[in-house]
PDB file of C-alpha atoms in Angstrom:
ATOM      1  CA  UNK A  62     -14.715  96.705  36.333  1.00  0.00           C
ATOM      2  CA  UNK A  63     -14.059  97.323  32.653  1.00  0.00           C
ATOM      3  CA  UNK A  64     -16.111  95.225  30.240  1.00  0.00           C
ATOM      4  CA  UNK A  65     -15.550  95.116  26.497  1.00  0.00           C
ATOM      5  CA  UNK A  66     -18.227  93.928  24.078  1.00  0.00           C
ATOM      6  CA  UNK A  67     -17.801  93.265  20.393  1.00  0.00           C
ATOM      7  CA  UNK A  68     -20.657  93.071  17.925  1.00  0.00           C
ATOM      8  CA  UNK A  69     -21.267  91.070  15.821  1.00  0.00           C
ATOM      9  CA  UNK A  70     -19.659  87.871  17.110  1.00  0.00           C
ATOM     10  CA  UNK A  71     -19.352  86.606  13.546  1.00  0.00           C
ATOM     11  CA  UNK A  72     -19.687  88.200  10.137  1.00  0.00           C
ATOM     12  CA  UNK A  73     -19.596  86.724   6.635  1.00  0.00           C
ATOM     13  CA  UNK A  74     -19.356  89.024   3.605  1.00  0.00           C
ATOM     14  CA  UNK A  75     -18.569  88.717  -0.096  1.00  0.00           C
ATOM     15  CA  UNK A  76     -15.218  89.957  -1.328  1.00  0.00           C
ATOM     16  CA  UNK A  77     -15.068  93.672  -2.066  1.00  0.00           C
ATOM     17  CA  UNK A  78     -17.541  94.811   0.558  1.00  0.00           C
ATOM     18  CA  UNK A  79     -16.820  97.586   3.015  1.00  0.00           C
ATOM     19  CA  UNK A  80     -17.583  96.569   6.579  1.00  0.00           C
ATOM     20  CA  UNK A  81     -17.654  97.857  10.138  1.00  0.00           C
ATOM     21  CA  UNK A  82     -16.796  96.020  13.323  1.00  0.00           C
ATOM     22  CA  UNK A  83     -18.022  97.447  16.613  1.00  0.00           C
ATOM     23  CA  UNK A  84     -16.497  97.582  20.066  1.00  0.00           C
ATOM     24  CA  UNK A  85     -18.006  99.091  23.209  1.00  0.00           C
ATOM     25  CA  UNK A  86     -16.552  99.506  26.666  1.00  0.00           C
ATOM     26  CA  UNK A  87     -18.063 100.444  30.014  1.00  0.00           C
ATOM     27  CA  UNK A  88     -15.361 102.583  31.637  1.00  0.00           C
ATOM     28  CA  UNK A  89     -14.286 105.614  29.623  1.00  0.00           C
ATOM     29  CA  UNK A  90     -11.161 106.198  31.747  1.00  0.00           C
ATOM     30  CA  UNK A  91      -8.778 104.604  29.285  1.00  0.00           C
ATOM     31  CA  UNK A  92      -5.231 105.240  28.082  1.00  0.00           C
ATOM     32  CA  UNK A  93      -5.703 103.781  24.633  1.00  0.00           C
ATOM     33  CA  UNK A  94      -7.596 101.223  22.567  1.00  0.00           C
ATOM     34  CA  UNK A  95      -5.991  98.611  20.387  1.00  0.00           C
ATOM     35  CA  UNK A  96      -7.393  96.519  17.524  1.00  0.00           C
ATOM     36  CA  UNK A  97      -5.765  93.147  16.919  1.00  0.00           C
ATOM     37  CA  UNK A  98      -6.086  90.456  14.311  1.00  0.00           C
ATOM     38  CA  UNK A  99      -5.831  86.771  15.233  1.00  0.00           C
ATOM     39  CA  UNK A 100      -5.595  83.965  12.700  1.00  0.00           C
ATOM     40  CA  UNK A 101      -6.783  80.494  13.818  1.00  0.00           C
ATOM     41  CA  UNK A 102      -4.487  79.022  16.475  1.00  0.00           C
ATOM     42  CA  UNK A 103      -2.065  81.917  16.185  1.00  0.00           C
ATOM     43  CA  UNK A 104      -1.000  84.903  18.244  1.00  0.00           C
ATOM     44  CA  UNK A 105      -2.234  88.469  17.982  1.00  0.00           C
ATOM     45  CA  UNK A 106      -1.103  90.986  15.414  1.00  0.00           C
ATOM     46  CA  UNK A 107      -1.599  94.621  16.358  1.00  0.00           C
ATOM     47  CA  UNK A 108      -3.459  96.521  13.641  1.00  0.00           C
ATOM     48  CA  UNK A 109      -4.140  99.962  15.056  1.00  0.00           C
ATOM     49  CA  UNK A 110      -3.705 101.742  18.364  1.00  0.00           C
ATOM     50  CA  UNK A 111      -5.709 104.860  19.214  1.00  0.00           C
ATOM     51  CA  UNK A 112      -4.605 107.049  22.100  1.00  0.00           C
ATOM     52  CA  UNK A 113      -7.340 108.356  24.379  1.00  0.00           C
ATOM     53  CA  UNK A 114      -6.782 111.868  23.012  1.00  0.00           C
ATOM     54  CA  UNK A 115      -7.209 110.764  19.392  1.00  0.00           C
ATOM     55  CA  UNK A 116     -10.377 110.267  17.369  1.00  0.00           C
ATOM     56  CA  UNK A 117      -9.129 107.895  14.688  1.00  0.00           C
ATOM     57  CA  UNK A 118      -6.198 106.059  13.156  1.00  0.00           C
ATOM     58  CA  UNK A 119      -5.712 104.768   9.634  1.00  0.00           C
ATOM     59  CA  UNK A 120      -3.506 102.076   8.161  1.00  0.00           C
ATOM     60  CA  UNK A 121      -4.031 101.107   4.541  1.00  0.00           C
ATOM     61  CA  UNK A 122      -7.590  99.820   4.119  1.00  0.00           C
ATOM     62  CA  UNK A 123      -8.217  99.959   7.873  1.00  0.00           C
ATOM     63  CA  UNK A 124      -9.641 102.880   9.792  1.00  0.00           C
ATOM     64  CA  UNK A 125     -10.386 102.808  13.508  1.00  0.00           C
ATOM     65  CA  UNK A 126     -12.347 105.467  15.342  1.00  0.00           C
ATOM     66  CA  UNK A 127     -12.712 106.164  19.028  1.00  0.00           C
ATOM     67  CA  UNK A 128     -15.504 107.961  20.868  1.00  0.00           C
ATOM     68  CA  UNK A 129     -14.328 107.791  24.447  1.00  0.00           C
ATOM     69  CA  UNK A 130     -17.288 109.631  25.944  1.00  0.00           C
ATOM     70  CA  UNK A 131     -19.774 107.119  24.558  1.00  0.00           C
ATOM     71  CA  UNK A 132     -17.466 104.151  25.113  1.00  0.00           C
ATOM     72  CA  UNK A 133     -17.330 103.067  21.480  1.00  0.00           C
ATOM     73  CA  UNK A 134     -14.838 102.225  18.786  1.00  0.00           C
ATOM     74  CA  UNK A 135     -15.318 101.017  15.244  1.00  0.00           C
ATOM     75  CA  UNK A 136     -12.952  99.274  12.856  1.00  0.00           C
ATOM     76  CA  UNK A 137     -13.750 100.017   9.235  1.00  0.00           C
ATOM     77  CA  UNK A 138     -12.334  97.674   6.576  1.00  0.00           C
ATOM     78  CA  UNK A 139     -12.547  98.915   3.007  1.00  0.00           C
ATOM     79  CA  UNK A 140     -12.736  96.657  -0.052  1.00  0.00           C
ATOM     80  CA  UNK A 141     -12.511  93.454   1.961  1.00  0.00           C
ATOM     81  CA  UNK A 142     -10.401  90.552   0.670  1.00  0.00           C
ATOM     82  CA  UNK A 143     -10.374  86.812   1.499  1.00  0.00           C
ATOM     83  CA  UNK A 144      -7.035  87.368   3.233  1.00  0.00           C
ATOM     84  CA  UNK A 145      -8.848  89.590   5.743  1.00  0.00           C
ATOM     85  CA  UNK A 146     -10.601  86.505   7.138  1.00  0.00           C
ATOM     86  CA  UNK A 147      -9.618  86.254  10.809  1.00  0.00           C
ATOM     87  CA  UNK A 148     -10.868  87.104  14.280  1.00  0.00           C
ATOM     88  CA  UNK A 149     -10.622  90.784  15.152  1.00  0.00           C
ATOM     89  CA  UNK A 150     -10.114  91.663  18.804  1.00  0.00           C
ATOM     90  CA  UNK A 151     -10.661  94.983  20.500  1.00  0.00           C
ATOM     91  CA  UNK A 152      -8.675  95.690  23.672  1.00  0.00           C
ATOM     92  CA  UNK A 153      -9.005  98.635  26.015  1.00  0.00           C
ATOM     93  CA  UNK A 154      -6.069  99.786  28.106  1.00  0.00           C
ATOM     94  CA  UNK A 155      -7.081 101.340  31.410  1.00  0.00           C
ATOM     95  CA  UNK A 156      -5.812 101.160  34.994  1.00  0.00           C
ATOM     96  CA  UNK A 157      -2.601  99.561  33.712  1.00  0.00           C
ATOM     97  CA  UNK A 158      -4.455  96.522  32.389  1.00  0.00           C
ATOM     98  CA  UNK A 159      -5.491  95.486  28.870  1.00  0.00           C
ATOM     99  CA  UNK A 160      -9.085  94.171  28.762  1.00  0.00           C
ATOM    100  CA  UNK A 161     -10.180  92.256  25.674  1.00  0.00           C
ATOM    101  CA  UNK A 162     -13.495  91.641  23.990  1.00  0.00           C
ATOM    102  CA  UNK A 163     -14.418  88.177  22.731  1.00  0.00           C
ATOM    103  CA  UNK A 164     -13.749  89.178  19.156  1.00  0.00           C
ATOM    104  CA  UNK A 165     -15.560  89.250  15.832  1.00  0.00           C
ATOM    105  CA  UNK A 166     -14.877  86.333  13.513  1.00  0.00           C
ATOM    106  CA  UNK A 167     -14.794  87.675   9.960  1.00  0.00           C
ATOM    107  CA  UNK A 168     -15.097  85.516   6.846  1.00  0.00           C
ATOM    108  CA  UNK A 169     -14.636  87.147   3.449  1.00  0.00           C
ATOM    109  CA  UNK A 170     -15.887  84.895   0.676  1.00  0.00           C
ATOM    110  CA  UNK A 171     -14.247  84.982  -2.766  1.00  0.00           C
TER     111      UNK A 171
ATOM    112  CA  UNK B 515      14.795  86.719  15.630  1.00  0.00           C
ATOM    113  CA  UNK B 516      12.578  89.728  15.977  1.00  0.00           C
ATOM    114  CA  UNK B 517       9.510  90.559  18.042  1.00  0.00           C
ATOM    115  CA  UNK B 518       8.200  88.128  20.625  1.00  0.00           C
ATOM    116  CA  UNK B 519       8.883  84.407  20.330  1.00  0.00           C
ATOM    117  CA  UNK B 520       7.381  81.516  22.274  1.00  0.00           C
ATOM    118  CA  UNK B 521       8.386  77.888  22.642  1.00  0.00           C
ATOM    119  CA  UNK B 522       7.108  75.293  22.331  1.00  0.00           C
ATOM    120  CA  UNK B 523       4.302  76.128  19.921  1.00  0.00           C
ATOM    121  CA  UNK B 524       2.365  73.014  20.916  1.00  0.00           C
ATOM    122  CA  UNK B 525       2.493  71.005  24.136  1.00  0.00           C
ATOM    123  CA  UNK B 526       0.577  67.942  25.274  1.00  0.00           C
ATOM    124  CA  UNK B 527       1.016  66.899  28.889  1.00  0.00           C
ATOM    125  CA  UNK B 528      -0.532  64.660  31.488  1.00  0.00           C
ATOM    126  CA  UNK B 529      -1.895  65.952  34.752  1.00  0.00           C
ATOM    127  CA  UNK B 530       1.140  64.733  36.691  1.00  0.00           C
ATOM    128  CA  UNK B 531       3.756  66.193  34.361  1.00  0.00           C
ATOM    129  CA  UNK B 532       5.902  69.267  34.928  1.00  0.00           C
ATOM    130  CA  UNK B 533       6.659  71.452  31.934  1.00  0.00           C
ATOM    131  CA  UNK B 534       7.665  75.044  31.201  1.00  0.00           C
ATOM    132  CA  UNK B 535       6.641  77.553  28.570  1.00  0.00           C
ATOM    133  CA  UNK B 536       9.242  80.025  27.372  1.00  0.00           C
ATOM    134  CA  UNK B 537       8.849  83.535  26.017  1.00  0.00           C
ATOM    135  CA  UNK B 538      11.573  85.802  24.671  1.00  0.00           C
ATOM    136  CA  UNK B 539      11.244  89.372  23.451  1.00  0.00           C
ATOM    137  CA  UNK B 540      13.765  91.082  21.200  1.00  0.00           C
ATOM    138  CA  UNK B 541      12.247  94.564  21.438  1.00  0.00           C
ATOM    139  CA  UNK B 542      14.106  95.986  24.421  1.00  0.00           C
ATOM    140  CA  UNK B 543      10.879  96.188  26.409  1.00  0.00           C
ATOM    141  CA  UNK B 544      10.679  96.373  30.195  1.00  0.00           C
ATOM    142  CA  UNK B 545       7.286  94.757  30.805  1.00  0.00           C
ATOM    143  CA  UNK B 546       6.134  91.228  29.971  1.00  0.00           C
ATOM    144  CA  UNK B 547       2.798  89.480  30.337  1.00  0.00           C
ATOM    145  CA  UNK B 548       1.221  86.027  30.326  1.00  0.00           C
ATOM    146  CA  UNK B 549      -2.328  85.667  28.994  1.00  0.00           C
ATOM    147  CA  UNK B 550      -4.625  82.666  28.760  1.00  0.00           C
ATOM    148  CA  UNK B 551      -7.069  82.277  25.859  1.00  0.00           C
ATOM    149  CA  UNK B 552      -9.722  79.609  26.309  1.00  0.00           C
ATOM    150  CA  UNK B 553     -12.333  78.718  23.733  1.00  0.00           C
ATOM    151  CA  UNK B 554     -15.136  81.277  23.500  1.00  0.00           C
ATOM    152  CA  UNK B 555     -13.745  83.442  26.315  1.00  0.00           C
ATOM    153  CA  UNK B 556     -11.884  86.741  26.152  1.00  0.00           C
ATOM    154  CA  UNK B 557      -8.155  86.749  26.746  1.00  0.00           C
ATOM    155  CA  UNK B 558      -7.454  86.657  30.468  1.00  0.00           C
ATOM    156  CA  UNK B 559      -4.428  88.392  31.953  1.00  0.00           C
ATOM    157  CA  UNK B 560      -2.506  86.021  34.241  1.00  0.00           C
ATOM    158  CA  UNK B 561       0.721  87.749  35.262  1.00  0.00           C
ATOM    159  CA  UNK B 562       2.536  91.023  34.694  1.00  0.00           C
ATOM    160  CA  UNK B 563       6.241  91.598  35.152  1.00  0.00           C
ATOM    161  CA  UNK B 564       7.827  95.040  35.103  1.00  0.00           C
ATOM    162  CA  UNK B 565      11.613  95.300  35.248  1.00  0.00           C
ATOM    163  CA  UNK B 566      11.752  91.618  36.225  1.00  0.00           C
ATOM    164  CA  UNK B 567       9.480  92.148  39.219  1.00  0.00           C
ATOM    165  CA  UNK B 568       6.045  90.562  39.359  1.00  0.00           C
ATOM    166  CA  UNK B 569       3.561  93.392  39.717  1.00  0.00           C
ATOM    167  CA  UNK B 570       0.308  91.594  39.123  1.00  0.00           C
ATOM    168  CA  UNK B 571      -1.081  88.129  39.713  1.00  0.00           C
ATOM    169  CA  UNK B 572      -4.716  87.830  38.705  1.00  0.00           C
ATOM    170  CA  UNK B 573      -5.814  85.127  41.153  1.00  0.00           C
ATOM    171  CA  UNK B 574      -4.063  82.456  39.124  1.00  0.00           C
ATOM    172  CA  UNK B 575      -3.865  78.964  40.719  1.00  0.00           C
ATOM    173  CA  UNK B 576      -0.491  78.052  42.186  1.00  0.00           C
ATOM    174  CA  UNK B 577      -0.064  75.229  39.669  1.00  0.00           C
ATOM    175  CA  UNK B 578       1.034  78.064  37.332  1.00  0.00           C
ATOM    176  CA  UNK B 579       4.357  79.550  38.431  1.00  0.00           C
ATOM    177  CA  UNK B 580       5.917  82.417  36.442  1.00  0.00           C
ATOM    178  CA  UNK B 581       9.584  83.317  36.362  1.00  0.00           C
ATOM    179  CA  UNK B 582      11.298  86.343  34.861  1.00  0.00           C
ATOM    180  CA  UNK B 583      15.095  85.952  35.087  1.00  0.00           C
ATOM    181  CA  UNK B 584      15.759  89.093  33.027  1.00  0.00           C
ATOM    182  CA  UNK B 585      13.828  91.664  31.041  1.00  0.00           C
ATOM    183  CA  UNK B 586      14.010  89.615  27.833  1.00  0.00           C
ATOM    184  CA  UNK B 587      12.836  86.246  29.097  1.00  0.00           C
ATOM    185  CA  UNK B 588       9.675  85.033  30.758  1.00  0.00           C
ATOM    186  CA  UNK B 589       8.773  81.495  31.763  1.00  0.00           C
ATOM    187  CA  UNK B 590       5.578  79.842  32.886  1.00  0.00           C
ATOM    188  CA  UNK B 591       6.215  76.678  34.889  1.00  0.00           C
ATOM    189  CA  UNK B 592       3.371  74.185  34.890  1.00  0.00           C
ATOM    190  CA  UNK B 593       2.700  71.363  37.321  1.00  0.00           C
ATOM    191  CA  UNK B 594      -0.268  69.212  38.274  1.00  0.00           C
ATOM    192  CA  UNK B 595      -2.484  70.858  35.685  1.00  0.00           C
ATOM    193  CA  UNK B 596      -6.138  70.070  35.056  1.00  0.00           C
ATOM    194  CA  UNK B 597      -7.848  69.388  31.710  1.00  0.00           C
ATOM    195  CA  UNK B 598      -9.615  72.770  31.970  1.00  0.00           C
ATOM    196  CA  UNK B 599      -6.174  74.418  31.797  1.00  0.00           C
ATOM    197  CA  UNK B 600      -6.010  73.433  28.129  1.00  0.00           C
ATOM    198  CA  UNK B 601      -5.818  76.705  26.210  1.00  0.00           C
ATOM    199  CA  UNK B 602      -3.649  78.973  24.108  1.00  0.00           C
ATOM    200  CA  UNK B 603      -1.093  80.735  26.317  1.00  0.00           C
ATOM    201  CA  UNK B 604       0.093  84.035  24.933  1.00  0.00           C
ATOM    202  CA  UNK B 605       3.063  86.091  25.971  1.00  0.00           C
ATOM    203  CA  UNK B 606       3.249  89.823  25.338  1.00  0.00           C
ATOM    204  CA  UNK B 607       5.630  92.675  26.009  1.00  0.00           C
ATOM    205  CA  UNK B 608       5.462  96.459  26.118  1.00  0.00           C
ATOM    206  CA  UNK B 609       7.921  99.298  26.533  1.00  0.00           C
ATOM    207  CA  UNK B 610       6.705 100.007  30.027  1.00  0.00           C
ATOM    208  CA  UNK B 611       3.889  98.533  32.125  1.00  0.00           C
ATOM    209  CA  UNK B 612       1.344 101.161  31.031  1.00  0.00           C
ATOM    210  CA  UNK B 613       2.910 101.945  27.709  1.00  0.00           C
ATOM    211  CA  UNK B 614       1.010 104.236  25.394  1.00  0.00           C
ATOM    212  CA  UNK B 615       2.548 102.312  22.507  1.00  0.00           C
ATOM    213  CA  UNK B 616       0.556  99.150  23.206  1.00  0.00           C
ATOM    214  CA  UNK B 617       1.522  95.517  23.681  1.00  0.00           C
ATOM    215  CA  UNK B 618       3.177  93.134  21.255  1.00  0.00           C
ATOM    216  CA  UNK B 619       2.191  89.471  21.288  1.00  0.00           C
ATOM    217  CA  UNK B 620       3.961  86.220  20.573  1.00  0.00           C
ATOM    218  CA  UNK B 621       2.441  83.387  18.516  1.00  0.00           C
ATOM    219  CA  UNK B 622       1.317  81.474  21.596  1.00  0.00           C
ATOM    220  CA  UNK B 623       1.709  77.943  22.949  1.00  0.00           C
ATOM    221  CA  UNK B 624      -1.241  75.607  22.389  1.00  0.00           C
ATOM    222  CA  UNK B 625      -1.434  73.523  25.570  1.00  0.00           C
ATOM    223  CA  UNK B 626      -3.462  70.323  25.871  1.00  0.00           C
ATOM    224  CA  UNK B 627      -3.768  68.646  29.273  1.00  0.00           C
ATOM    225  CA  UNK B 628      -4.873  65.028  29.144  1.00  0.00           C
TER     226      UNK B 628
END
């Protein structure tokens, strides 16, 4: 059974810092991995999707990497801003099902 | 409207009520999903529909009854719910059931059961 773990559970940083969110998964037989953003009480916004054959994806200040063999992914956020404050969810797609981690709650302080 | 929409956004109901949640996707996708998000727990997949056929039911209690009348609409009918069913219910869609392009989510319905 696939299990997804995200560390840390919560993170508070001053504005302008570069930061890394971590995601690990137990079963490396995956199709892809998706990073989502969720604002309080809202739905999920897809940030980046990495196919199993890819190593990384970039979108603006966001960079996600995937090391399938070790079961790890990282989301790198450059020059963080208060508007980046949200919960970031990692989801692994394998065996036709999307399995989510519990998320990392990020607070960027002005 | 674009993307995935859900109505209502908030719902408060008693344990004896019957209500329905609605999801609509405007992306031309063939697969739709219901997820439950409870406090401090990961999102849990409830149901999967592919081409209007239910292909997965993750041991969800029968007080939750999904319906997919066409590929653009998905309903979740609720009856005799329990307070522990209070959660954020999210609908998602994807091109196909195991799409390499990922899933797209709606804003969710915040359900409170009194």
